[in-house]
Amino acid sequence: MTSNAKKILGALVYWLFAGIIAVMVCIPFFWMVSTSLKSRGALMSIPMEWLPKEPTLDAYQKLFEIPFFAKSIFNSLYMAVTCTVAQLLFASMAAFALTKIRFKGQNAVFSLYITALMIPVQITFIPIFIILTRMNLTNNLNTFILFHLFNAFAIFMLRQRMMTIHNAMVEAALIDGAGWWRIFFQIIMPLCGGALATLAILSFMSVWNDYLLPLVLLSDRAKATLPIILSGLSGQYQNQFNLMMAGALVSIIPILILYVCVQGQFKEGMTVGSVKG
Amino acid sequence: MKIAKTNNGLIALMFLLPSLIGFAVFSVLPMIVSMAVSLSSWDGLSKLILFDDVSGFFQEFGIGVANYSNIFATPELYQVLGNTLKFVAMYIPLMLIAAMSVGLILAKGRRGSGVLRILYYIPVITSWVAGALIWRWAFSPEYGIINEILKIFGISGPLWLQSAQWAMPGIVLASVWKDMGYFGLMLFAGLRSIDAGYYEAASIDGAGKIRQFFNVTLPMLSPTLFFVIIINIINSLQIFPQVMVMTPGGGPGGSTMVMVERIYTRAFSYYQMGYASALSWILFVVIFLFTFIQMQLQKRWVTYDV
């Protein structure tokens, strides 16, 4: 075989292989879109319609007529934004204290925080429900901001970033008479821009997609987030999968747009440490 | 160095205050509350006096370790463990193959493979609720796309989520689909960090591509692989939304009952807060063991580039 033919064969094998996996990734999404455009009757036609013979937007129209569906999009958006802002601010503050302010017990605090990585929410959701019920903070979107007062993973990641910033910068600013808050907001935060952007995206996505805590804490449907309303559809509208697929699509679109816009941030480095449980 | 010499305890406290409060209220306190409730028969409905009157709470509801001994005495726990083992036994090999394929494809990096990186990651960013709904419908025995595809190959598909035998494999397939981009990217990072010199040396020695894979790639990648397997085990112990949405109520014959699903169901459907809390503690101990192993490995093997 000539080296040229070998090259072409190599490319063919590569794209065949890559293509098969791409198709496997895409089939469920194709199925979602196709189903969402079907009428209720076409759902159960035999033989199956790969693409709807008579595409219709009925499912979408009906979806937005469902009580609180539109509201839940707003709720999810509100929660994702507020929680992300809170997480970035509070985690940066903690990371700043753990790297740039010298105090006794710094390492002890850090070790303590790191142990929290071992406690996933799957274990603490019952006591959290109990505590927040007692504090009358259930069915309140702002409650979720509280969960972001402390985020071990974000603190850890920002601490790693801040450790690479020279202490001399902080010292020079102190000598020039800058206060700690000014140093924090005007020197350190801007220097962490990249790490903050990555964290913001991760946080936005994880809050937008969050299921367990909203399920437990937001039983009032007016306060429910999109995944909660969505999972509720399967009970209420049992076999109307066109409705559910339309809902799934609506929930994926914003996150997909965000992802495609910022996918440059998704360099392989950030997946390594992101064991969030 | 000025920073090094001054002790700025109060200033540090100011910056640490939010995280300290969060840590105390949502990490430490829940563990204490969970332990207390797990030693009680509290049902979640009658007034919780735990926060006002601890001894009163235990006088009224305290049952010692009865929840724990009940758990170990009922078949449910063993069924849950069996189901979880089944999940792990299918999920991890499939995941490794899928993630390895993704990693190798991305590492090969031909022109246009940047698009693949975006594409393969889309299931990862999709919410589990949406993904699980899609798969639930795709697995519909008569009207779903999966059995329709199998028909093309002349296979008459099973009842999937409606059968005790195939419900768990269905959940495994959906989970592999959801996670393979994530772990694929992780392996991709590992593959890229292998020095090209090893491959050159191997090919000078006359090793073909396949031998290079088994004698260079796999050994060099083994730390990453081991790390991925441990994370997969920890994650497998905590699967929840896919199980809840694809097979509500534990699946046919309880074939998809898993730990977190049981904790949720016991607490919020049966109102057995004590029993559910005890289950959480058992789960915690197991996760703790695996996390401990993972952290030891992480210290040695993982770099954090942001």
XYZ file of C-alpha atoms in Angstrom:
583
model
C 0.000 0.000 0.000
C 1.327 3.450 -0.841
C 1.617 5.876 2.019
C -1.053 8.043 0.408
C -3.581 5.244 0.279
C -2.706 4.391 3.836
C -3.407 7.948 4.879
C -6.798 7.963 3.194
C -7.667 4.617 4.731
C -6.605 5.931 8.130
C -8.863 8.956 7.726
C -11.738 6.732 6.633
C -11.421 4.457 9.631
C -11.143 7.482 11.898
C -14.253 9.172 10.597
C -16.221 5.942 10.484
C -15.415 5.319 14.112
C -15.981 8.943 15.131
C -19.179 8.988 13.103
C -20.642 5.919 14.791
C -20.147 7.469 18.200
C -21.521 10.791 16.990
C -24.647 9.014 15.755
C -25.066 7.240 19.096
C -24.800 10.583 20.871
C -27.303 12.197 18.537
C -30.029 9.532 18.257
C -31.788 10.467 21.504
C -31.740 14.164 20.565
C -33.056 13.380 17.110
C -35.804 11.324 18.732
C -36.626 14.186 21.088
C -36.957 16.761 18.304
C -38.870 14.420 16.028
C -41.313 13.440 18.761
C -41.864 17.002 19.912
C -43.149 17.845 16.428
C -45.675 15.016 16.354
C -49.363 15.175 17.104
C -50.671 13.009 19.889
C -52.044 10.481 17.440
C -48.802 10.175 15.483
C -46.918 9.154 18.636
C -48.265 5.651 18.504
C -48.476 5.048 14.804
C -47.186 1.734 13.559
C -44.863 1.594 11.711
C -43.063 4.292 13.647
C -42.625 7.646 11.938
C -38.935 8.533 12.027
C -39.906 12.050 11.112
C -43.453 13.303 11.672
C -45.493 13.057 8.484
C -47.460 16.116 9.544
C -45.186 18.193 11.748
C -47.007 20.399 14.210
C -46.128 22.765 17.032
C -49.163 21.699 19.057
C -47.020 20.161 21.747
C -45.160 23.423 22.330
C -48.353 25.395 22.445
C -49.873 23.020 24.948
C -46.681 22.970 26.956
C -46.783 26.691 27.603
C -50.428 26.426 28.608
C -49.494 24.096 31.437
C -49.774 26.024 34.689
C -46.416 27.262 35.956
C -44.396 25.881 33.052
C -43.396 29.326 31.788
C -42.935 30.445 35.381
C -40.574 27.556 36.027
C -38.256 28.743 33.250
C -38.071 32.103 34.940
C -37.526 30.438 38.331
C -34.677 28.325 36.972
C -33.072 31.330 35.363
C -33.394 33.388 38.530
C -31.919 30.627 40.622
C -29.044 29.908 38.240
C -28.037 33.574 38.090
C -28.323 34.374 41.797
C -26.603 31.170 42.879
C -23.766 31.636 40.415
C -23.105 35.205 41.521
C -23.210 34.136 45.158
C -20.904 31.201 44.576
C -18.297 33.268 42.743
C -18.312 36.032 45.330
C -18.227 33.884 48.452
C -15.803 31.313 47.091
C -13.426 34.061 45.943
C -13.589 35.690 49.359
C -12.718 32.421 51.047
C -9.952 31.616 48.583
C -8.540 35.123 49.041
C -8.411 34.693 52.807
C -6.839 31.271 52.417
C -4.057 32.474 50.126
C -3.394 36.185 50.558
C -4.190 37.011 54.166
C -1.828 35.539 56.703
C -3.549 34.297 59.853
C -3.215 31.521 62.377
C -5.050 28.378 61.460
C -5.096 28.997 57.738
C -4.154 25.428 56.889
C -6.588 24.047 59.432
C -9.473 25.948 57.846
C -8.469 24.744 54.423
C -8.222 21.095 55.509
C -11.609 21.388 57.163
C -13.157 22.796 54.001
C -11.643 20.057 51.895
C -13.259 17.333 53.996
C -16.612 18.746 52.900
C -15.871 17.386 49.434
C -16.571 13.962 50.897
C -20.124 14.838 51.881
C -22.341 14.732 48.810
C -25.789 16.283 48.887
C -27.266 12.819 48.297
C -26.467 12.206 51.948
C -27.359 15.553 53.475
C -30.599 16.378 51.680
C -32.801 14.995 54.434
C -31.229 16.984 57.288
C -31.054 20.040 55.025
C -34.772 19.646 54.405
C -35.351 19.323 58.154
C -33.212 22.352 59.027
C -34.749 24.570 56.365
C -38.284 23.479 57.250
C -37.578 24.471 60.809
C -36.282 27.861 59.616
C -39.364 28.300 57.382
C -37.136 28.595 54.340
C -38.637 25.939 52.102
C -40.503 26.959 48.941
C -38.256 29.957 48.620
C -35.964 30.411 45.639
C -33.594 32.612 47.605
C -32.886 29.745 49.991
C -30.737 28.188 47.309
C -28.363 31.150 47.493
C -27.504 29.967 50.998
C -26.162 26.681 49.634
C -23.537 28.693 47.795
C -22.182 30.485 50.831
C -19.805 27.571 50.994
C -18.727 25.503 48.025
C -15.628 23.425 48.678
C -14.967 22.703 45.042
C -15.116 26.358 43.966
C -12.955 27.446 46.881
C -10.424 24.767 46.057
C -10.261 25.728 42.403
C -9.936 29.462 43.090
C -7.350 28.853 45.772
C -5.224 26.994 43.244
C -5.517 29.967 40.903
C -4.789 32.575 43.562
C -1.717 30.742 44.762
C -0.126 31.522 41.404
C -0.594 35.274 41.972
C 2.490 36.827 43.511
C 2.194 38.018 47.106
C 4.340 40.988 46.141
C 1.338 42.442 44.339
C -0.715 42.438 47.491
C 2.173 43.811 49.509
C 2.783 46.649 47.084
C -0.895 47.557 47.198
C -0.872 47.479 51.009
C 2.131 49.797 51.096
C 0.322 52.134 48.724
C -2.463 52.267 51.265
C -5.087 50.117 49.536
C -7.554 48.373 51.836
C -8.149 44.603 51.763
C -11.504 44.906 50.018
C -9.962 47.079 47.321
C -7.150 44.600 46.820
C -9.692 41.823 46.617
C -12.030 43.464 44.115
C -9.557 45.445 42.025
C -6.464 43.267 41.919
C -7.227 39.652 42.766
C -10.692 39.203 41.236
C -9.686 40.582 37.803
C -6.590 38.367 37.786
C -8.799 35.309 38.365
C -11.009 36.168 35.397
C -10.478 32.899 33.532
C -11.041 30.664 36.534
C -14.105 32.698 37.515
C -15.551 32.396 34.023
C -15.084 28.626 34.037
C -16.659 28.360 37.472
C -19.541 30.599 36.447
C -20.388 28.324 33.540
C -20.119 25.172 35.641
C -22.225 26.680 38.373
C -24.897 28.007 36.027
C -25.239 24.611 34.377
C -25.309 22.632 37.576
C -27.940 24.893 39.160
C -30.040 24.936 35.987
C -29.974 21.128 35.860
C -30.214 20.509 39.605
C -32.878 18.024 40.629
C -32.608 16.573 44.126
C -32.663 19.677 46.347
C -35.320 21.530 44.337
C -37.413 18.355 44.387
C -37.246 18.236 48.158
C -37.412 21.946 48.930
C -39.768 23.373 46.297
C -43.045 21.506 46.618
C -45.072 24.619 45.778
C -45.527 24.460 42.016
C -45.357 28.224 41.662
C -41.800 28.025 42.983
C -40.742 24.897 41.093
C -37.806 24.939 38.704
C -37.876 23.608 35.166
C -36.535 20.084 35.908
C -39.148 19.668 38.651
C -42.059 20.681 36.416
C -40.569 18.549 33.650
C -40.307 15.408 35.746
C -43.834 16.087 36.997
C -45.138 15.949 33.421
C -44.456 12.245 33.196
C -46.901 11.610 36.012
C -49.561 14.064 34.897
C -49.589 13.629 31.151
C -48.713 9.985 31.144
C -48.404 9.036 27.525
C -48.107 12.447 25.942
C -44.480 12.124 25.108
C -44.664 14.847 22.454
C -45.349 17.238 25.320
C -42.477 15.868 27.417
C -40.035 15.935 24.515
C -40.979 19.543 23.777
C -40.325 20.293 27.437
C -36.986 18.499 27.359
C -35.990 20.509 24.291
C -36.969 23.779 25.954
C -34.844 22.892 28.965
C -31.822 21.975 26.858
C -31.820 24.955 24.454
C -30.582 27.683 26.843
C -27.810 25.517 28.221
C -26.820 24.394 24.733
C -26.557 27.988 23.512
C -24.498 28.907 26.555
C -22.274 25.890 26.043
C -21.611 26.490 22.353
C -20.811 30.148 23.052
C -18.351 29.399 25.823
C -17.014 25.990 24.848
C -13.535 27.494 24.592
C -13.598 27.521 28.395
C -14.199 23.787 28.359
C -10.591 22.875 27.814
C -9.722 19.483 29.148
C -7.952 20.904 32.199
C -11.094 21.837 33.998
C -12.723 18.459 33.817
C -9.869 16.884 35.750
C -10.577 18.434 39.102
C -14.305 18.699 38.767
C -15.398 15.748 40.819
C -18.505 17.290 42.194
C -20.400 14.228 43.373
C 7.632 39.528 53.435
C 5.040 41.709 54.972
C 2.052 39.397 54.560
C 3.941 36.551 56.079
C 4.765 38.470 59.217
C 1.511 40.097 60.162
C -1.304 38.119 61.653
C -4.516 39.462 60.183
C -6.956 37.167 61.936
C -9.860 39.593 62.018
C -9.561 40.589 58.392
C -9.322 36.954 57.360
C -12.409 36.182 59.430
C -14.318 38.879 57.599
C -13.536 37.263 54.257
C -14.166 33.768 55.579
C -17.419 34.551 57.347
C -19.865 33.549 54.559
C -18.092 30.283 53.867
C -17.750 29.473 57.561
C -21.475 30.006 58.082
C -22.280 27.905 55.014
C -19.934 25.187 56.155
C -21.424 25.113 59.646
C -25.073 25.172 58.561
C -24.979 22.988 55.446
C -22.081 20.606 56.075
C -21.564 20.155 59.812
C -25.080 20.668 61.161
C -26.718 18.266 58.658
C -24.367 15.494 59.742
C -25.297 16.032 63.396
C -29.023 16.290 62.655
C -28.832 13.241 60.409
C -27.125 11.199 63.113
C -29.696 12.254 65.724
C -32.664 11.535 63.447
C -31.195 8.185 62.402
C -31.397 7.119 66.044
C -35.078 7.983 66.212
C -38.435 6.936 64.886
C -39.339 10.480 63.888
C -41.708 10.446 60.935
C -41.220 13.908 59.487
C -44.814 14.831 60.254
C -45.030 15.192 64.021
C -43.395 18.260 65.498
C -39.632 18.155 65.419
C -38.517 19.248 68.844
C -34.908 18.246 68.213
C -33.705 21.828 67.920
C -35.450 23.007 71.095
C -35.261 20.048 73.411
C -32.770 17.339 72.539
C -33.455 15.055 75.494
C -37.200 15.485 75.010
C -36.766 14.467 71.389
C -34.949 11.291 72.304
C -37.420 10.503 75.091
C -40.256 10.678 72.633
C -38.685 9.237 69.500
C -35.351 7.687 70.505
C -35.039 4.044 69.494
C -31.276 3.580 69.642
C -29.772 1.742 66.724
C -33.026 -0.001 65.822
C -33.140 1.653 62.397
C -29.712 0.309 61.562
C -30.482 -3.207 62.728
C -33.797 -3.072 60.831
C -32.004 -2.065 57.679
C -29.588 -4.949 57.927
C -32.406 -7.348 58.734
C -34.640 -6.456 55.768
C -34.005 -7.800 52.271
C -34.356 -4.319 50.792
C -30.761 -3.344 51.540
C -29.418 -6.468 49.894
C -31.604 -5.951 46.877
C -30.344 -2.377 46.634
C -26.755 -3.564 46.917
C -27.374 -6.226 44.292
C -28.941 -3.694 41.927
C -26.071 -1.270 42.475
C -23.540 -4.020 41.813
C -25.389 -4.902 38.636
C -25.264 -1.279 37.595
C -21.533 -1.006 38.333
C -20.729 -4.295 36.606
C -22.378 -3.149 33.381
C -21.732 0.567 33.557
C -17.992 0.590 34.204
C -16.825 -1.676 31.359
C -19.190 -0.011 28.892
C -18.178 3.409 30.110
C -14.488 2.626 29.834
C -14.880 1.417 26.260
C -17.022 4.410 25.282
C -14.860 6.970 27.080
C -11.691 5.427 25.724
C -13.084 5.618 22.198
C -13.997 9.257 22.717
C -10.593 9.984 24.226
C -8.709 8.296 21.394
C -10.795 10.006 18.728
C -10.194 13.409 20.273
C -6.505 12.748 20.893
C -5.973 11.732 17.285
C -7.107 15.244 16.463
C -7.731 15.302 12.733
C -9.019 18.382 11.027
C -12.593 18.976 12.105
C -12.378 16.933 15.281
C -12.956 20.100 17.312
C -16.610 19.776 16.340
C -16.609 16.254 17.755
C -15.377 17.528 21.098
C -18.359 19.868 21.309
C -20.797 17.233 20.090
C -19.681 14.442 22.424
C -20.034 16.762 25.390
C -23.652 17.757 24.752
C -25.201 14.885 26.768
C -23.031 15.958 29.712
C -24.535 19.438 29.803
C -28.072 18.136 29.291
C -30.077 17.916 32.487
C -30.640 14.380 33.743
C -34.373 14.963 33.908
C -34.518 15.834 30.206
C -32.144 13.000 29.290
C -34.075 10.464 31.346
C -37.406 11.510 29.819
C -35.943 11.119 26.342
C -34.592 7.665 27.137
C -37.775 6.567 28.811
C -39.618 7.302 25.593
C -36.830 5.890 23.398
C -37.103 2.604 25.332
C -40.840 2.300 24.770
C -41.184 -1.316 23.590
C -43.741 -0.684 20.826
C -43.230 2.946 19.892
C -39.659 3.715 20.879
C -36.737 4.349 18.600
C -34.384 1.837 20.229
C -36.422 -1.230 19.412
C -37.100 0.244 15.966
C -33.349 0.426 15.362
C -32.887 -3.112 16.690
C -35.572 -4.223 14.229
C -33.369 -3.007 11.362
C -30.787 -5.536 12.516
C -33.428 -8.209 12.808
C -33.502 -8.160 16.578
C -36.795 -8.081 18.381
C -36.112 -5.763 21.313
C -36.975 -6.481 24.947
C -39.522 -4.676 27.103
C -36.710 -2.547 28.545
C -37.893 -0.430 31.467
C -41.039 -2.505 31.892
C -39.201 -5.748 32.563
C -37.314 -6.674 35.703
C -34.477 -8.085 33.638
C -33.938 -5.203 31.228
C -34.781 -2.115 33.283
C -31.332 -1.834 34.812
C -29.484 -2.369 31.509
C -31.671 0.405 30.090
C -30.604 2.751 32.866
C -26.986 1.736 32.310
C -27.164 2.554 28.595
C -28.713 5.945 29.296
C -26.037 6.647 31.910
C -23.194 5.694 29.576
C -24.663 7.975 26.935
C -24.886 10.805 29.463
C -21.399 10.454 30.970
C -19.115 9.223 28.212
C -18.262 12.709 26.967
C -17.203 13.736 30.437
C -14.916 10.795 31.070
C -13.835 10.787 27.436
C -12.516 14.299 27.887
C -10.758 13.217 31.056
C -9.034 10.337 29.258
C -8.258 12.689 26.376
C -6.345 14.883 28.819
C -4.498 11.802 30.078
C -3.690 10.647 26.560
C -2.307 14.024 25.593
C 0.041 14.047 28.532
C 1.803 10.891 27.299
C 5.190 11.841 25.901
C 5.309 11.323 22.122
C 8.847 9.958 22.606
C 7.451 6.656 23.901
C 5.556 6.116 20.673
C 8.578 6.977 18.588
C 10.717 4.556 20.536
C 8.070 1.844 20.232
C 7.676 2.300 16.505
C 11.463 2.243 16.009
C 11.403 -1.070 17.864
C 8.869 -2.228 15.311
C 5.706 -2.164 17.428
C 2.516 -1.735 15.418
C -0.360 0.543 16.379
C -2.182 -2.153 18.327
C 0.894 -3.191 20.282
C 1.618 0.470 20.952
C -1.859 0.810 22.404
C -1.441 -2.117 24.782
C 2.214 -1.591 25.649
C 2.466 2.207 25.773
C -0.948 3.861 25.929
C -2.640 1.638 28.495
C 0.241 1.484 31.011
C 0.869 5.221 30.732
C -2.817 5.914 31.105
C -3.387 3.549 34.005
C -3.330 6.220 36.734
C -6.032 8.182 34.897
C -7.995 5.006 34.241
C -7.836 3.959 37.863
C -8.931 7.426 38.919
C -11.850 7.317 36.463
C -12.925 3.904 37.759
C -12.958 5.081 41.372
C -14.976 8.174 40.490
C -17.341 5.970 38.534
C -17.865 3.727 41.528
C -18.555 6.706 43.783
C -20.968 8.146 41.234
C -22.651 4.782 40.729
C -23.484 4.677 44.426
C -25.303 7.983 44.064
C -27.327 7.643 40.863
C -30.742 9.211 41.339
C -32.508 11.337 38.703
C -32.242 8.751 35.926
C -33.685 6.083 38.198
C -36.451 8.343 39.520
C -37.546 9.561 36.094
C -37.025 6.417 33.999
C -38.420 3.890 36.465
C -40.474 5.630 39.170
C -41.056 3.615 42.309
C -38.036 1.330 42.069
C -38.806 -0.288 38.720
C -40.517 -3.601 37.961
C -40.063 -5.921 40.918
C -37.790 -3.395 42.581
C -35.171 -4.123 39.948
C -33.925 -0.539 39.857
C -34.148 0.307 43.545
C -30.892 2.066 44.442
C -29.592 3.750 47.549
C -30.476 7.421 47.020
C -33.814 6.494 45.496
C -34.595 4.435 48.612
C -33.481 7.246 50.920
C -35.754 9.660 49.082
C -38.688 7.256 48.970
C -38.393 6.211 52.610
C -38.206 9.837 53.719
C -40.759 11.520 51.509
C -43.192 8.763 50.515
C -43.193 6.569 53.623
C -42.340 9.354 56.096
C -39.678 7.253 57.752
C -37.150 10.005 58.342
C -35.219 7.954 60.884
C -34.898 4.908 58.664
C -33.937 7.094 55.681
C -31.307 8.923 57.746
C -29.781 5.645 58.856
C -29.628 4.581 55.203
C -27.829 7.851 54.416
C -25.221 7.087 57.031
C -24.564 3.651 55.608
C -24.163 5.237 52.181
C -21.892 7.868 53.671
C -19.529 5.304 55.161
C -19.202 3.500 51.846
C -18.681 6.725 49.882
C -16.202 7.908 52.474
C -14.054 4.812 51.936
C -13.962 5.240 48.186
C -13.447 9.001 48.396
C -10.556 8.447 50.737
C -8.903 6.140 48.226
C -9.612 8.629 45.461
C -8.117 11.540 47.384
C -4.963 9.606 48.096
C -4.627 8.896 44.386
C -5.511 12.444 43.458
C -2.687 13.793 45.576
C -0.238 11.702 43.639
C -1.606 11.783 40.148
C -3.827 14.672 39.318
C -2.785 18.150 38.315
C -5.203 21.005 38.497
C -4.875 23.308 35.567
C -7.531 25.926 35.368
